[in-house]
Every structure is written in structure tokens, then in C-alpha cells.
mmCIF file of C-alpha atoms in Angstrom:
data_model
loop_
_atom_site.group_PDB
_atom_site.id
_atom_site.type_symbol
_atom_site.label_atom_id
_atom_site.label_comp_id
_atom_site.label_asym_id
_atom_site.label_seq_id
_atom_site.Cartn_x
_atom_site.Cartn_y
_atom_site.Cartn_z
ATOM 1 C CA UNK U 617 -58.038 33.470 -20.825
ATOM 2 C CA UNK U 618 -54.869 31.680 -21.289
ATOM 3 C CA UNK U 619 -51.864 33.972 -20.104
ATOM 4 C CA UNK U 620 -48.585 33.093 -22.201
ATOM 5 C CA UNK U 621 -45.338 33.780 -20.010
ATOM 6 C CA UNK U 622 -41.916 35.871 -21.749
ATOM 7 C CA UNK U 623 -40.519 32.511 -22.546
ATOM 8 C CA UNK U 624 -43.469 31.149 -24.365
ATOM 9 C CA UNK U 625 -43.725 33.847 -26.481
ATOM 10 C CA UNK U 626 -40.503 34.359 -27.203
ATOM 11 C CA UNK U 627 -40.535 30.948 -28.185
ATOM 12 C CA UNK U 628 -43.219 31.193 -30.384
ATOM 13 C CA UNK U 629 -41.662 34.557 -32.215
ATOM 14 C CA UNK U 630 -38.427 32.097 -32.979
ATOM 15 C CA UNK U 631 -40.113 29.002 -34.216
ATOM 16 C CA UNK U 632 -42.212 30.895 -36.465
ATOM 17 C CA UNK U 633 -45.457 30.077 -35.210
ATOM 18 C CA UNK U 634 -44.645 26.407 -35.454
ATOM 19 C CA UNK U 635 -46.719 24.224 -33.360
ATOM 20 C CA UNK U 636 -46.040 22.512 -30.318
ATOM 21 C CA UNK U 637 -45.610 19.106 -31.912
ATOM 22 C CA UNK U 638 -43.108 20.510 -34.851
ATOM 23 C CA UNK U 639 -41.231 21.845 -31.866
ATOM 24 C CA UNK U 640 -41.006 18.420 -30.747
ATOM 25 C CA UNK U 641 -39.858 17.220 -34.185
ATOM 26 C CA UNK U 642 -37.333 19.785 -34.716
ATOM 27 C CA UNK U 643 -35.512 19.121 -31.314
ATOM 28 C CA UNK U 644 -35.914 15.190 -31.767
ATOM 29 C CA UNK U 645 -34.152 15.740 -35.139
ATOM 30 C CA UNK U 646 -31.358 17.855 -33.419
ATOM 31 C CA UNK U 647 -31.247 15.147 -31.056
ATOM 32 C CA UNK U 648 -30.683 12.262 -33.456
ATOM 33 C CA UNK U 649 -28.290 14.584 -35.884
ATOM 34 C CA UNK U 650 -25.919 14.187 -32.885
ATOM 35 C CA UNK U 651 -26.384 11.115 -31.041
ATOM 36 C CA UNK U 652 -24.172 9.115 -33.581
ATOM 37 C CA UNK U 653 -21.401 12.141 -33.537
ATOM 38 C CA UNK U 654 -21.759 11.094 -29.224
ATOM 39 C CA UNK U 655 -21.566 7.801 -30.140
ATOM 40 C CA UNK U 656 -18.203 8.092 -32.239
ATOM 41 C CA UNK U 657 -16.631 9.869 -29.384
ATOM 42 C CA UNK U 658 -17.496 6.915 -26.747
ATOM 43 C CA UNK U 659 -16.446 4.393 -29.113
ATOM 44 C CA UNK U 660 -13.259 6.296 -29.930
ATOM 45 C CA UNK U 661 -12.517 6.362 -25.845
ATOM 46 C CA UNK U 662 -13.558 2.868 -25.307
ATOM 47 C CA UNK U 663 -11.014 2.080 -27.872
ATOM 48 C CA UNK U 664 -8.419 4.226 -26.420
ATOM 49 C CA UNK U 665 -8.963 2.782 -22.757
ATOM 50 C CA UNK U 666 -8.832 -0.526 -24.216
ATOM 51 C CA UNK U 667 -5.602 -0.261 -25.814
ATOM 52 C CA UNK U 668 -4.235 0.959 -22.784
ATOM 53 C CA UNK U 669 -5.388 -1.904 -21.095
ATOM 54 C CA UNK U 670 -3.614 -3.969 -23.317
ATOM 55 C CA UNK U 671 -0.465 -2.061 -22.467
ATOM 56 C CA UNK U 672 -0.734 -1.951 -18.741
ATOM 57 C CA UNK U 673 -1.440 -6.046 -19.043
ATOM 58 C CA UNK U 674 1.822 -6.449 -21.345
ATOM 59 C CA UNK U 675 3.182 -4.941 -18.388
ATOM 60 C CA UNK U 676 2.068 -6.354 -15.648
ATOM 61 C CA UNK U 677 2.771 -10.039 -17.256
ATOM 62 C CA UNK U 678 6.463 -8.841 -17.848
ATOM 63 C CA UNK U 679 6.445 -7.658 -14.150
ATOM 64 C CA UNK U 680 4.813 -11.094 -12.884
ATOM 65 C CA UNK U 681 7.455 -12.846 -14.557
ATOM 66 C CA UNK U 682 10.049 -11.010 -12.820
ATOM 67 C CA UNK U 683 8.439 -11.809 -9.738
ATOM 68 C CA UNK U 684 8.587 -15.688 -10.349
ATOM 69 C CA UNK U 685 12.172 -15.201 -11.476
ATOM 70 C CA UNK U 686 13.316 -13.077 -8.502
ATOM 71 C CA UNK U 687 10.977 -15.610 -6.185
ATOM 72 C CA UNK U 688 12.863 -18.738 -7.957
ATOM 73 C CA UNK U 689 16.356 -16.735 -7.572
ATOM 74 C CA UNK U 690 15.489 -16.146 -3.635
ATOM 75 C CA UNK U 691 14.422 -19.952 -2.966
ATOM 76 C CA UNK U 692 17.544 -21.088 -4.677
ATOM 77 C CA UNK U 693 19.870 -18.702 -2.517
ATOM 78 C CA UNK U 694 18.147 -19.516 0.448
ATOM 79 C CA UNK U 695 18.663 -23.559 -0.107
ATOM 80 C CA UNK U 696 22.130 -23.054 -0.832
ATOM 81 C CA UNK U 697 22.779 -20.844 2.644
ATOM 82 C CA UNK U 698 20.468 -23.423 4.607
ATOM 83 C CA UNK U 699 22.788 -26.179 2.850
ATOM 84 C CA UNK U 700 25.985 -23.992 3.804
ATOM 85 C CA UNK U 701 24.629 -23.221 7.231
ATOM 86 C CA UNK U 702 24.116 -27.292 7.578
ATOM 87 C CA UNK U 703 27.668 -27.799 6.407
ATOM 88 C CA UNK U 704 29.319 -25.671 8.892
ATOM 89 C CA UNK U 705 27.374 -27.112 11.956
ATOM 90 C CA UNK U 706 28.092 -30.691 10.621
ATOM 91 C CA UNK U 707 31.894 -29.271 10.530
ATOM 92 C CA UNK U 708 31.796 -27.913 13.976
ATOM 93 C CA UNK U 709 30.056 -30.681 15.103
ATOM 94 C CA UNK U 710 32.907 -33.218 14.149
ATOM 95 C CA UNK U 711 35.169 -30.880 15.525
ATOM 96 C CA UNK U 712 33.547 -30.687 18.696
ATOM 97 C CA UNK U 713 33.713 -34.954 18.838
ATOM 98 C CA UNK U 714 37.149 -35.297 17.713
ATOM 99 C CA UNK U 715 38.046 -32.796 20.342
ATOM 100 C CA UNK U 716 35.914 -35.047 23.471
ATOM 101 C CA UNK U 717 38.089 -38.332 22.217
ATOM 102 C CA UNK U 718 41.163 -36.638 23.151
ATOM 103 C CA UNK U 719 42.543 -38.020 26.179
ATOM 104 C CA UNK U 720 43.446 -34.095 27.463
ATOM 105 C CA UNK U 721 40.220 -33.112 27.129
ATOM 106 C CA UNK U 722 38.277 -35.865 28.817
ATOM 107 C CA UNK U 723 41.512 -35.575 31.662
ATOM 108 C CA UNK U 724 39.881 -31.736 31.778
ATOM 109 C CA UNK U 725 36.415 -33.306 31.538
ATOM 110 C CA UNK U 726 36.979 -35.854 34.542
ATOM 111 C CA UNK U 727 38.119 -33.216 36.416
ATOM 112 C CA UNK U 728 35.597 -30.661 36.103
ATOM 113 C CA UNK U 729 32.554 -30.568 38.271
ATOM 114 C CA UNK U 730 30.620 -27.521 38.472
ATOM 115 C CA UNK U 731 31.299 -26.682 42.272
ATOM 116 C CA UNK U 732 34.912 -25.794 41.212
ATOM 117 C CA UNK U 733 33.474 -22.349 40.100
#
């Protein structure tokens, strides 16, 4: 003899005696009644996630073009105080020679030798 659990039967005194397979039916119905109310939601968050995609791209192209502006700003500064640095050494430089033709200084030269110290 087939022994029906609590659950069974208190399935069977809600579905009205309905077999196993309208069971089936029933809950495949349910099923179906909400898949496309699931499906709205996932398209209405893909949606949402894409247009904040979009928004966080604007941004990030805005950002990357302040990159390449600040990087363009940087190399220019940097030839300009390499082209500064070169002008001041060329400077000195001259300074330095015009200061070795003088006849005092080479007198101070000749003299020199590095016992003296």
C-alpha cells in the first residue's frame, strides 16, 4: 500500500484532486506568466548599466584628453628648461674662456702648481 506523506496530501486537498500532470501545467503556466515580467526587469538594467557606460566613457575620453594636454604642456616646459639650462652653461662657459685669455689669470695660472697647497 502506497503511504502518502503530510505534504502530498495537503497538496492534493489544494489542487483539488488535480492530477500530477495538471500540477505540472499549472506551475509551467505560472512559470511562463512571469518569465517575460523577469525579462523586462533584465532588459530595463542592461539598459541602465549601459547608459552608464556611456557616461563613464564620455568621461574617461574627456579625462584622456587632459592627459595628452597636460603630457604635451609638461614636454613643452621641460624643452624650454633643458633649452634654458643649455643657455646658461653656454653663458658660463664663455665666461669661463674669456676669463683664461686674460693675461692675470693665466699670470695666476703659470704660477699655480698644485704642491703650493
Amino acid at each position: 500500500m502506497d503511504r502518502k506523506t503530510l505534504s502530498e496530501i495537503l497538496k492534493d486537498a489544494t489542487s483539488g484532486g488535480a492530477s500530477q500532470d495538471q500540477r505540472v501545467k499549472k506551475r509551467k503556466n505560472r512559470e511562463h506568466k512571469k518569465l517575460p515580467k523577469k525579462m523586462k526587469r533584465i532588459v530595463h538594467s542592461l539598459r541602465a548599466v549601459g547608459e552608464e557606460n556611456e557616461k563613464i566613457e564620455e568621461e574617461n575620453g574627456f579625462k584622456r584628453q587632459m592627459l595628452r594636454r597636460n603630457q604635451a604642456e609638461i614636454k613643452q616646459q621641460k624643452a624650454g628648461f633643458c633649452d634654458a639650462q643649455n643657455k646658461i652653461i653656454t653663458e658660463q662657459e664663455s665666461c669661463v674662456g674669456a676669463l683664461l685669455k686674460e693675461p692675470l689669470v693665466q699670470d695666476l695660472l703659470v704660477g699655480f702648481s698644485p704642491s703650493s697647497f
